[in-house]
Short mmCIF file of C-alpha atoms and ligand atoms in Angstrom, two decimals:
data_model
loop_
_atom_site.label_atom_id
_atom_site.label_comp_id
_atom_site.label_asym_id
_atom_site.label_seq_id
_atom_site.Cartn_x
_atom_site.Cartn_y
_atom_site.Cartn_z
CA MET A 417 22.51 -18.61 -87.99
CA GLN A 418 25.87 -18.56 -89.11
CA VAL A 419 28.18 -16.26 -86.75
CA THR A 420 29.15 -13.89 -89.66
CA GLU A 421 25.32 -13.54 -90.52
CA ALA A 422 24.73 -12.05 -87.06
CA LYS A 423 24.10 -8.23 -87.13
CA PHE A 424 26.56 -7.71 -83.95
CA VAL A 425 29.39 -9.75 -85.73
CA LYS A 426 28.96 -7.71 -88.98
CA GLY A 427 29.34 -4.35 -87.02
CA PHE A 428 32.48 -5.82 -85.24
CA MET A 429 33.94 -6.67 -88.64
CA LYS A 430 32.83 -3.37 -90.01
CA MET A 431 34.73 -1.58 -87.19
CA CYS A 432 37.75 -3.71 -88.07
CA GLU A 433 37.94 -2.52 -91.51
CA ASP A 434 37.17 1.08 -90.65
CA GLY A 435 40.05 0.87 -87.99
CA CYS A 436 42.48 -0.39 -90.88
CA GLN A 437 41.35 2.40 -93.12
CA MET A 438 42.21 5.03 -90.57
CA GLY A 439 45.64 3.56 -90.33
CA TRP A 440 45.03 2.62 -86.56
CA HIS A 441 46.21 -1.09 -86.95
CA GLU A 442 49.63 -1.66 -88.61
CA ARG A 443 50.56 -5.40 -88.85
CA ASN A 444 48.92 -6.94 -85.63
CA GLY A 445 48.34 -3.65 -84.13
CA GLY A 446 45.38 -3.18 -81.87
CA ASN A 447 42.68 -5.35 -80.43
CA PHE A 448 38.86 -5.32 -80.03
CA SER A 449 36.32 -6.96 -77.70
CA TYR A 450 32.61 -6.69 -77.49
CA ARG A 451 30.39 -8.22 -74.78
CA MET A 452 27.43 -10.21 -76.35
CA ARG A 453 23.89 -9.98 -75.28
CA GLU A 454 22.30 -13.09 -74.29
CA ASP A 455 19.85 -13.07 -77.31
CA GLU A 456 23.00 -12.36 -79.57
CA THR A 457 24.66 -15.60 -77.71
CA ALA A 458 21.56 -17.76 -78.53
CA LEU A 459 21.35 -16.60 -81.92
CA ILE A 460 24.48 -18.26 -83.03
CA ARG A 461 25.19 -20.98 -80.08
CA GLU A 462 24.79 -23.60 -82.79
CA ASN A 463 28.02 -23.12 -84.30
CA PHE A 464 29.83 -23.33 -80.79
CA SER A 465 32.16 -26.34 -79.80
CA TYR A 466 32.62 -26.96 -76.10
CA GLU A 467 35.59 -29.17 -76.68
CA LYS A 468 38.76 -26.58 -76.17
CA ASP A 469 40.05 -26.37 -72.54
CA TRP A 470 40.04 -23.68 -70.38
CA ALA A 471 42.88 -21.34 -70.12
CA GLU A 472 43.93 -18.60 -67.49
CA ILE A 473 42.88 -15.23 -68.11
CA GLY A 474 45.89 -14.05 -65.97
CA THR A 475 43.70 -11.79 -63.88
CA GLU A 476 40.32 -11.91 -62.02
CA VAL A 477 37.01 -10.68 -63.53
CA PRO A 478 34.25 -12.25 -61.25
CA ASP A 479 31.63 -9.78 -62.36
CA LEU A 480 32.04 -11.01 -65.71
CA ALA A 481 31.23 -14.95 -64.82
CA GLY A 482 29.36 -16.50 -67.71
CA GLU A 483 29.70 -13.98 -70.38
CA HIS A 484 30.23 -14.33 -73.89
CA PHE A 485 33.01 -11.99 -75.88
CA LEU A 486 33.75 -11.53 -79.44
CA VAL A 487 37.48 -10.89 -79.50
CA THR A 488 39.99 -10.49 -81.74
CA GLY A 489 43.03 -13.13 -81.83
CA SER A 490 46.60 -12.34 -80.75
CA GLY A 491 49.13 -11.93 -83.43
CA LYS A 492 46.19 -11.81 -85.70
CA PHE A 493 45.95 -8.54 -88.33
CA PHE A 494 42.86 -6.45 -88.35
CA GLY A 495 43.23 -6.34 -92.21
CA ASN A 496 42.48 -9.89 -92.54
CA VAL A 497 39.17 -10.21 -90.42
CA LYS A 498 37.06 -9.21 -93.30
CA THR A 499 38.21 -12.08 -95.66
CA ASP A 500 38.82 -14.61 -92.99
CA PRO A 501 36.83 -13.69 -89.82
CA GLU A 502 36.95 -17.51 -88.26
CA GLY A 503 40.47 -17.44 -88.66
CA ASN A 504 41.10 -13.85 -86.82
CA LEU A 505 38.31 -13.50 -84.38
CA ALA A 506 37.23 -15.78 -81.69
CA VAL A 507 34.08 -16.45 -79.35
CA ILE A 508 35.00 -16.81 -75.82
CA GLU A 509 33.21 -17.85 -72.66
CA ILE A 510 34.40 -16.87 -69.00
CA ASP A 511 34.10 -19.58 -66.33
CA GLU A 512 32.03 -19.44 -63.27
CA GLU A 513 35.12 -18.21 -60.97
CA GLY A 514 35.94 -15.28 -63.68
CA THR A 515 39.56 -16.46 -63.71
CA LYS A 516 39.48 -19.01 -66.87
CA TYR A 517 38.15 -18.57 -70.74
CA ARG A 518 37.71 -20.87 -73.22
CA ILE A 519 37.15 -20.70 -76.91
CA LEU A 520 33.97 -21.59 -78.19
CA TRP A 521 33.99 -20.52 -81.98
CA GLY A 522 36.88 -19.03 -84.27
CA LEU A 523 40.66 -19.15 -84.42
CA LYS A 524 40.17 -22.07 -86.58
CA ASP A 525 43.95 -22.29 -87.58
CA GLY A 526 44.90 -22.02 -84.14
CA GLY A 527 45.74 -19.40 -81.69
CA VAL A 528 44.76 -17.43 -78.60
CA PRO A 529 42.58 -14.36 -77.86
CA THR A 530 44.21 -10.97 -77.91
CA SER A 531 47.46 -10.38 -75.90
CA GLU A 532 45.63 -7.55 -73.97
CA LEU A 533 42.63 -9.97 -72.80
CA PRO A 534 43.42 -8.85 -69.06
CA SER A 535 42.93 -5.27 -70.09
CA HIS A 536 39.84 -5.80 -72.08
CA LEU A 537 38.01 -8.00 -69.52
CA MET A 538 38.92 -5.72 -66.63
CA ASN A 539 37.62 -2.65 -68.52
CA HIS A 540 34.42 -4.72 -69.24
CA GLN A 541 34.12 -5.38 -65.69
CA VAL A 542 34.28 -1.86 -64.64
CA LYS A 543 32.25 -0.50 -67.45
CA LYS A 544 29.65 -3.24 -67.02
CA LYS A 545 28.85 -1.91 -63.37
CA GLY A 546 29.53 1.58 -63.69
CA THR A 547 27.10 1.89 -66.60
CA ASN A 548 24.60 -0.37 -65.77
CA GLY A 549 25.34 -2.90 -68.29
CA LYS A 550 25.23 -0.53 -71.06
CA HIS A 551 28.84 -0.33 -72.40
CA ARG A 552 29.47 -3.45 -74.34
CA VAL A 553 32.67 -2.34 -76.41
CA ILE A 554 36.33 -1.97 -75.65
CA TYR A 555 38.51 -0.84 -78.59
CA HIS A 556 42.47 -0.53 -78.59
CA CYS A 557 44.21 0.72 -81.53
CA HIS A 558 47.41 2.84 -82.39
CA PRO A 559 46.71 6.25 -83.89
CA VAL A 560 49.50 8.51 -84.90
CA HIS A 561 48.66 11.60 -83.46
CA THR A 562 47.35 10.58 -80.08
CA ILE A 563 50.42 8.89 -79.53
CA ALA A 564 52.66 11.51 -80.89
CA LEU A 565 51.29 13.94 -78.25
CA THR A 566 52.37 11.62 -75.55
CA PHE A 567 56.16 12.38 -75.99
CA VAL A 568 55.47 16.21 -75.88
CA LEU A 569 52.82 16.69 -73.62
CA PRO A 570 53.19 16.05 -69.67
CA LEU A 571 51.47 12.74 -69.00
CA GLN A 572 48.57 14.52 -66.66
CA GLU A 573 45.18 13.78 -67.72
CA GLU A 574 44.26 17.40 -66.81
CA VAL A 575 46.54 18.64 -69.42
CA PHE A 576 46.05 16.18 -72.30
CA THR A 577 42.07 16.64 -71.43
CA ARG A 578 42.41 20.61 -71.86
CA GLU A 579 44.50 20.59 -74.85
CA LEU A 580 42.57 17.95 -76.58
CA TRP A 581 39.11 20.07 -75.73
CA GLU A 582 40.51 23.24 -76.97
CA MET A 583 41.12 21.85 -80.35
CA MET A 584 37.47 21.26 -81.22
CA THR A 585 34.42 22.90 -79.87
CA GLU A 586 32.53 19.41 -79.77
CA CYS A 587 35.27 17.83 -77.80
CA PRO A 588 33.93 18.50 -74.16
CA VAL A 589 30.62 17.41 -75.06
CA ILE A 590 31.73 14.08 -76.72
CA PHE A 591 34.09 13.24 -74.05
CA PRO A 592 33.08 15.26 -70.75
CA ASP A 593 34.91 13.20 -68.51
CA GLY A 594 38.31 13.84 -70.46
CA ALA A 595 41.01 11.57 -71.15
CA ALA A 596 43.05 9.62 -68.71
CA VAL A 597 46.88 8.90 -69.45
CA ILE A 598 49.11 6.34 -67.99
CA PRO A 599 52.86 6.17 -68.20
CA TRP A 600 54.61 3.82 -70.51
CA MET A 601 54.17 0.26 -69.01
CA VAL A 602 54.85 -3.53 -70.32
CA PRO A 603 51.68 -4.36 -72.26
CA GLY A 604 49.73 -7.62 -72.08
CA GLY A 605 49.75 -8.24 -68.55
CA LYS A 606 47.92 -7.85 -65.22
CA GLU A 607 49.91 -4.47 -64.14
CA ILE A 608 48.81 -2.46 -67.13
CA ALA A 609 45.34 -4.30 -66.78
CA VAL A 610 44.72 -2.96 -63.21
CA ARG A 611 46.01 0.55 -64.07
CA SER A 612 43.94 0.88 -67.23
CA SER A 613 40.49 -0.43 -65.36
CA GLN A 614 41.05 2.31 -62.61
CA CYS A 615 40.94 4.84 -65.09
CA MET A 616 37.81 3.49 -66.76
CA GLU A 617 36.24 4.04 -63.34
CA ASP A 618 35.28 7.51 -64.49
CA HIS A 619 36.80 8.10 -68.22
CA ASP A 620 35.89 6.09 -71.38
CA VAL A 621 39.37 7.33 -72.96
CA VAL A 622 42.66 5.71 -71.42
CA ILE A 623 45.67 6.92 -73.10
CA TRP A 624 48.64 4.54 -73.03
CA ALA A 625 51.95 6.73 -73.46
CA HIS A 626 53.88 6.05 -76.31
CA HIS A 627 51.66 3.08 -77.48
CA GLY A 628 47.98 3.83 -78.26
CA ILE A 629 44.42 4.05 -76.80
CA PHE A 630 41.38 2.44 -75.22
CA CYS A 631 38.17 3.54 -75.44
CA SER A 632 35.17 2.23 -74.15
CA GLY A 633 31.18 2.35 -75.54
CA GLU A 634 27.78 1.16 -75.69
CA ASP A 635 27.95 0.55 -79.23
CA PHE A 636 30.52 0.27 -82.33
CA ASP A 637 29.50 3.77 -83.77
CA GLN A 638 29.78 5.33 -80.40
CA THR A 639 33.23 3.68 -79.70
CA PHE A 640 34.70 4.50 -83.03
CA GLY A 641 33.37 7.84 -82.99
CA LEU A 642 34.72 8.60 -79.82
CA THR A 643 38.06 7.20 -80.86
CA HIS A 644 37.86 9.20 -84.06
CA THR A 645 37.05 12.29 -82.19
CA VAL A 646 39.99 12.09 -79.46
CA GLU A 647 42.49 11.19 -82.59
CA LYS A 648 41.37 13.99 -84.69
CA ALA A 649 41.76 16.57 -81.90
CA ALA A 650 45.21 15.23 -81.24
CA GLU A 651 45.99 15.74 -84.94
CA ILE A 652 45.05 19.27 -85.17
CA LEU A 653 47.15 19.88 -82.00
CA CYS A 654 50.10 18.12 -83.67
CA ASN A 655 49.68 20.58 -86.30
CA VAL A 656 49.21 23.61 -84.24
CA LEU A 657 52.45 22.71 -82.59
CA ALA A 658 54.20 22.21 -85.63
CA MET A 659 53.08 25.67 -86.61
CA ALA A 660 53.93 27.50 -83.22
CA PRO A 661 55.07 26.72 -80.03
CA TYR A 662 52.03 28.93 -78.60
CA LYS A 663 48.19 29.52 -79.71
CA ARG A 664 47.34 33.10 -80.51
CA GLN A 665 43.64 32.50 -79.34
CA THR A 666 42.04 29.55 -78.27
CA ILE A 667 38.56 28.43 -76.56
CA GLU A 668 39.10 29.92 -72.97
CA PRO A 669 37.90 28.19 -69.41
CA GLU A 670 34.74 30.68 -69.72
CA GLY A 671 33.77 29.27 -73.10
CA PHE A 672 33.92 25.87 -71.90
CA ARG A 673 31.68 26.82 -68.95
CA GLU A 674 28.88 28.25 -71.58
CA LEU A 675 29.19 25.24 -73.62
CA ALA A 676 28.51 23.02 -70.55
CA LYS A 677 25.50 24.99 -69.42
CA GLU A 678 24.17 24.96 -73.23
CA PHE A 679 24.84 21.47 -73.99
CA GLY A 680 23.92 20.01 -70.51
CA VAL A 681 27.29 18.32 -69.65
CA ASN A 682 29.21 18.64 -66.67
CA LEU A 683 32.93 19.42 -66.90
CA GLN A 684 34.85 19.15 -63.91
CA GLU A 685 36.83 22.61 -62.91
CA ARG A 686 40.30 20.80 -62.49
CA PHE A 687 40.21 20.68 -66.48
CA LEU A 688 39.49 24.33 -66.77
CA TYR A 689 42.47 25.53 -64.93
CA GLU A 690 44.16 29.16 -65.60
CA LYS A 691 47.37 28.97 -67.73
O1 2HA B 18 49.87 -5.79 -80.93
O2 2HA B 18 48.42 -3.63 -79.84
O3 2HA B 18 49.12 -3.82 -77.33
C1 2HA B 18 48.46 -5.87 -80.25
C2 2HA B 18 48.68 -4.77 -79.53
C3 2HA B 18 49.29 -4.68 -78.09
ZN1 ZN B 19 48.79 -1.98 -78.74
#
């Protein structure tokens, strides 16, 4: 089967397009990876070439040894994925030590996988273990309002989580573990990858101050929907803060406790502090 005929590739490409339409991928902004299932790899294996050299990942992901990923290319524009998937995407394989990768398909005009490959793979490693293999999608983008909030809110996950939850009733149901926040760091390397993957141990949302957001999920719809929900809550908060420095009324901690009971989610008390 042609790579672009496979259902997971179509889903991946659609999400690239949807993210662009949201305005989350200026120029080459953002990056995206999917941990392929064995049957999906088998389906398109006939298109793979094993001639490219192994290259250093820049970190270690031993629990991903032998795994295959569909990833966006470094410096490539999400907006070009639809018309030229083979020039902008790649299928990569991880070696037996989990320290190297090689390109099996794609990036036909040259190039390498996303500059955030260490963060993507370390996040995948944490999620593969922590969700019993259920999470397969790691998505990074640059949504305006989420980034804007990192200039005015304290960079504390309790504050970000609580403020976002208050903006839409369904937020705590959609991200009950809250949103982690990391301070500004140089992107692209192992240090930010380690920090992010530590946050992914107990969150599906990690906000990078003055940069963007990483979300993890089981499939494309869940992961995109999660990103959209966080960004929409952030947009409402930006609007509220632009109107007044305070809220006249809001959802109170007791309301969140009732919501948790009704919807069967566990909301940690540290997010429900008295203000
Ligand atoms: O430009 O988003 O974080 C790609 C990125 C790097
Ligand atoms: Zn980025």
